[in-house]
CSV table of C-alpha atoms and ligand atoms in Angstrom, one decimal:
chain,number,residue,atom,x,y,z
A,9,MET,CA,-11.8,3.4,12.7
A,10,LYS,CA,-10.5,5.6,9.9
A,11,LEU,CA,-8.2,3.8,7.5
A,12,LEU,CA,-6.3,5.3,4.6
A,13,PHE,CA,-5.3,3.0,1.7
A,14,ILE,CA,-2.5,4.5,-0.4
A,15,ASN,CA,-1.4,2.9,-3.7
A,16,GLY,CA,1.7,4.2,-5.4
A,17,VAL,CA,3.3,4.0,-8.8
A,18,ASN,CA,1.8,1.7,-11.4
A,19,LEU,CA,-0.9,0.4,-9.1
A,20,ASP,CA,-3.4,2.2,-11.3
A,21,MET,CA,-2.5,-0.5,-13.9
A,22,THR,CA,-3.7,-3.3,-11.7
A,23,GLY,CA,-5.9,-5.7,-13.8
A,24,ILE,CA,-4.1,-4.6,-17.0
A,25,ARG,CA,-0.4,-5.2,-16.3
A,26,GLU,CA,1.2,-8.6,-15.3
A,27,LYS,CA,-2.1,-10.3,-14.7
A,28,GLY,CA,-0.4,-13.5,-13.5
A,29,VAL,CA,1.2,-11.5,-10.7
A,30,TYR,CA,-1.4,-8.9,-9.7
A,31,GLY,CA,-4.6,-10.5,-10.9
A,32,THR,CA,-7.3,-9.4,-13.3
A,33,GLN,CA,-9.3,-7.0,-11.1
A,34,SER,CA,-8.9,-3.3,-11.4
A,35,LEU,CA,-7.7,-1.2,-8.5
A,36,ASP,CA,-11.3,0.3,-8.3
A,37,GLU,CA,-12.8,-3.3,-8.1
A,38,ILE,CA,-10.3,-4.3,-5.4
A,39,ASN,CA,-11.0,-1.1,-3.4
A,40,ALA,CA,-14.7,-1.7,-3.6
A,41,GLU,CA,-14.1,-5.2,-2.0
A,42,ILE,CA,-11.9,-3.6,0.7
A,43,ALA,CA,-14.6,-1.0,1.4
A,44,ALA,CA,-17.2,-3.8,1.7
A,45,HIS,CA,-15.0,-5.7,4.1
A,46,PHE,CA,-14.5,-2.7,6.2
A,47,LYS,CA,-18.1,-1.5,6.0
A,48,ASP,CA,-18.2,-0.5,9.6
A,49,ASP,CA,-15.1,1.6,9.2
A,50,GLU,CA,-14.3,4.8,7.3
A,51,CYS,CA,-12.1,4.0,4.4
A,52,GLU,CA,-10.3,6.4,2.1
A,53,PHE,CA,-8.5,5.3,-1.1
A,54,TYR,CA,-5.8,7.3,-2.8
A,55,GLN,CA,-3.5,6.4,-5.7
A,56,SER,CA,-0.7,8.4,-7.3
A,57,ASN,CA,2.2,7.7,-9.6
A,58,ILE,CA,3.9,10.8,-8.3
A,59,GLU,CA,6.4,10.4,-5.4
A,60,GLY,CA,5.9,13.9,-4.0
A,61,GLU,CA,2.1,13.6,-4.1
A,62,ILE,CA,2.4,10.4,-2.0
A,63,CYS,CA,4.5,12.3,0.5
A,64,ASN,CA,2.0,15.1,0.6
A,65,LYS,CA,-0.8,12.6,1.2
A,66,LEU,CA,1.2,11.1,4.1
A,67,HIS,CA,1.9,14.5,5.6
A,68,GLY,CA,-1.8,15.5,5.6
A,69,ALA,CA,-3.2,12.2,6.7
A,70,ASP,CA,-5.8,12.3,9.4
A,71,CYS,CA,-6.7,8.7,10.3
A,72,ASP,CA,-6.0,5.8,12.6
A,73,GLY,CA,-3.9,3.8,10.3
A,74,ILE,CA,-2.4,3.9,6.8
A,75,ILE,CA,-2.0,0.9,4.5
A,76,LEU,CA,0.6,1.7,1.9
A,77,ASN,CA,1.5,-0.2,-1.3
A,78,ALA,CA,4.2,2.1,-2.6
A,79,GLY,CA,4.8,-0.1,-5.7
A,80,ALA,CA,8.4,0.2,-7.0
A,81,TYR,CA,9.0,3.3,-4.8
A,82,THR,CA,9.2,0.8,-2.0
A,83,HIS,CA,12.6,-0.2,-3.2
A,84,TYR,CA,14.3,3.2,-3.5
A,85,SER,CA,12.2,6.2,-2.4
A,86,LEU,CA,14.0,7.8,0.5
A,87,ALA,CA,11.5,10.6,0.2
A,88,ILE,CA,8.6,8.4,1.0
A,89,ARG,CA,10.6,6.7,3.8
A,90,ASP,CA,11.2,10.1,5.4
A,91,ALA,CA,7.6,11.1,4.9
A,92,ILE,CA,6.5,8.0,6.8
A,93,ALA,CA,9.0,8.8,9.6
A,94,SER,CA,7.7,12.3,9.9
A,95,ILE,CA,4.2,11.4,10.9
A,96,LYS,CA,2.8,9.8,14.0
A,97,ILE,CA,0.1,7.7,12.3
A,98,PRO,CA,1.2,4.0,12.0
A,99,VAL,CA,1.9,2.8,8.4
A,100,ILE,CA,1.8,-0.8,7.2
A,101,GLU,CA,3.7,-1.6,4.1
A,102,VAL,CA,1.8,-4.0,1.8
A,103,HIS,CA,2.5,-5.8,-1.4
A,104,MET,CA,0.1,-8.0,-3.4
A,105,SER,CA,2.9,-10.2,-4.6
A,106,ASN,CA,5.4,-12.0,-2.5
A,107,VAL,CA,8.3,-9.7,-3.2
A,108,HIS,CA,10.8,-12.1,-1.7
A,109,SER,CA,10.0,-14.8,-4.3
A,110,ARG,CA,10.6,-12.5,-7.2
A,111,GLU,CA,13.6,-10.5,-8.6
A,112,GLU,CA,16.3,-9.8,-6.0
A,113,PHE,CA,15.8,-6.0,-6.1
A,114,ARG,CA,12.2,-6.5,-4.8
A,115,SER,CA,13.5,-8.0,-1.6
A,116,LYS,CA,15.0,-4.7,-0.6
A,117,SER,CA,12.6,-2.1,1.0
A,118,VAL,CA,13.8,1.3,2.2
A,119,ILE,CA,10.4,1.9,3.9
A,120,SER,CA,10.1,-1.3,6.1
A,121,GLU,CA,12.2,0.1,8.9
A,122,VAL,CA,9.8,3.0,9.5
A,123,CYS,CA,6.7,1.0,9.0
A,124,LYS,CA,4.8,-0.8,11.8
A,125,GLY,CA,4.8,-4.0,9.8
A,126,VAL,CA,4.9,-5.6,6.4
A,127,ILE,CA,2.4,-7.8,4.6
A,128,ALA,CA,3.2,-9.3,1.2
A,129,GLY,CA,2.0,-12.1,-1.0
A,130,PHE,CA,-1.7,-12.4,-0.4
A,131,GLY,CA,-2.9,-10.6,-3.4
A,132,LYS,CA,-5.8,-8.1,-2.7
A,133,ASN,CA,-6.1,-9.7,0.7
A,134,SER,CA,-2.8,-8.1,1.7
A,135,TYR,CA,-4.7,-4.8,2.1
A,136,ILE,CA,-7.4,-6.5,4.2
A,137,LEU,CA,-4.9,-8.3,6.4
A,138,ALA,CA,-3.1,-5.0,7.0
A,139,GLY,CA,-6.3,-3.1,7.8
A,140,GLU,CA,-7.4,-5.8,10.2
A,141,SER,CA,-4.1,-5.7,12.0
A,142,PHE,CA,-5.0,-2.2,13.2
A,143,LYS,CA,-7.8,-3.7,15.2
A,144,LEU,CA,-5.7,-6.2,17.1
B,214,DQA,C1,4.2,-4.5,-5.5
B,214,DQA,C2,5.6,-5.1,-5.7
B,214,DQA,C3,6.6,-4.1,-6.2
B,214,DQA,O1,7.9,-4.7,-6.3
B,214,DQA,C4,6.2,-3.6,-7.6
B,214,DQA,O2,7.1,-2.7,-8.1
B,214,DQA,C5,4.8,-3.2,-7.6
B,214,DQA,C6,3.8,-3.9,-6.8
B,214,DQA,C7,3.2,-5.5,-5.1
B,214,DQA,O3,2.0,-5.1,-4.7
B,214,DQA,O4,3.4,-6.7,-5.1
B,214,DQA,O5,4.5,-2.2,-8.4
B,214,DQA,O6,4.3,-3.5,-4.5
């Protein structure tokens, strides 16, 4: 199975910013653990802080499933919402933190309605749970 993991804005700061929320591991370290978990699958990892680049990546995706942590774009990017709606590949929205137990603005997602499902609150395992869900 081909899985594409996309991380959006500020996720490159994982391990540096808000360690109490997002942990101490870097995104590269987390991605290495994800790749080891899905060792029998083909995993691609992509990160961008730029909204349009994330849209381009979604448009050009060639895989069985996309795991997307759009970061703060989740809460307001109609461009990413429309990019998800424009492709046939299923997308799962993920968040490391439980967005519903934090500030009120994080409970609103403009992408959930065009995603296959949503997983939040399991730290780096949110990505693994989302990837596994494509195998059910
Ligand atoms: C996040 C939650 C978002 O609200 C936040 O803006 C992020 C990370 C998460 O993984 O918990 O950057 O998507």
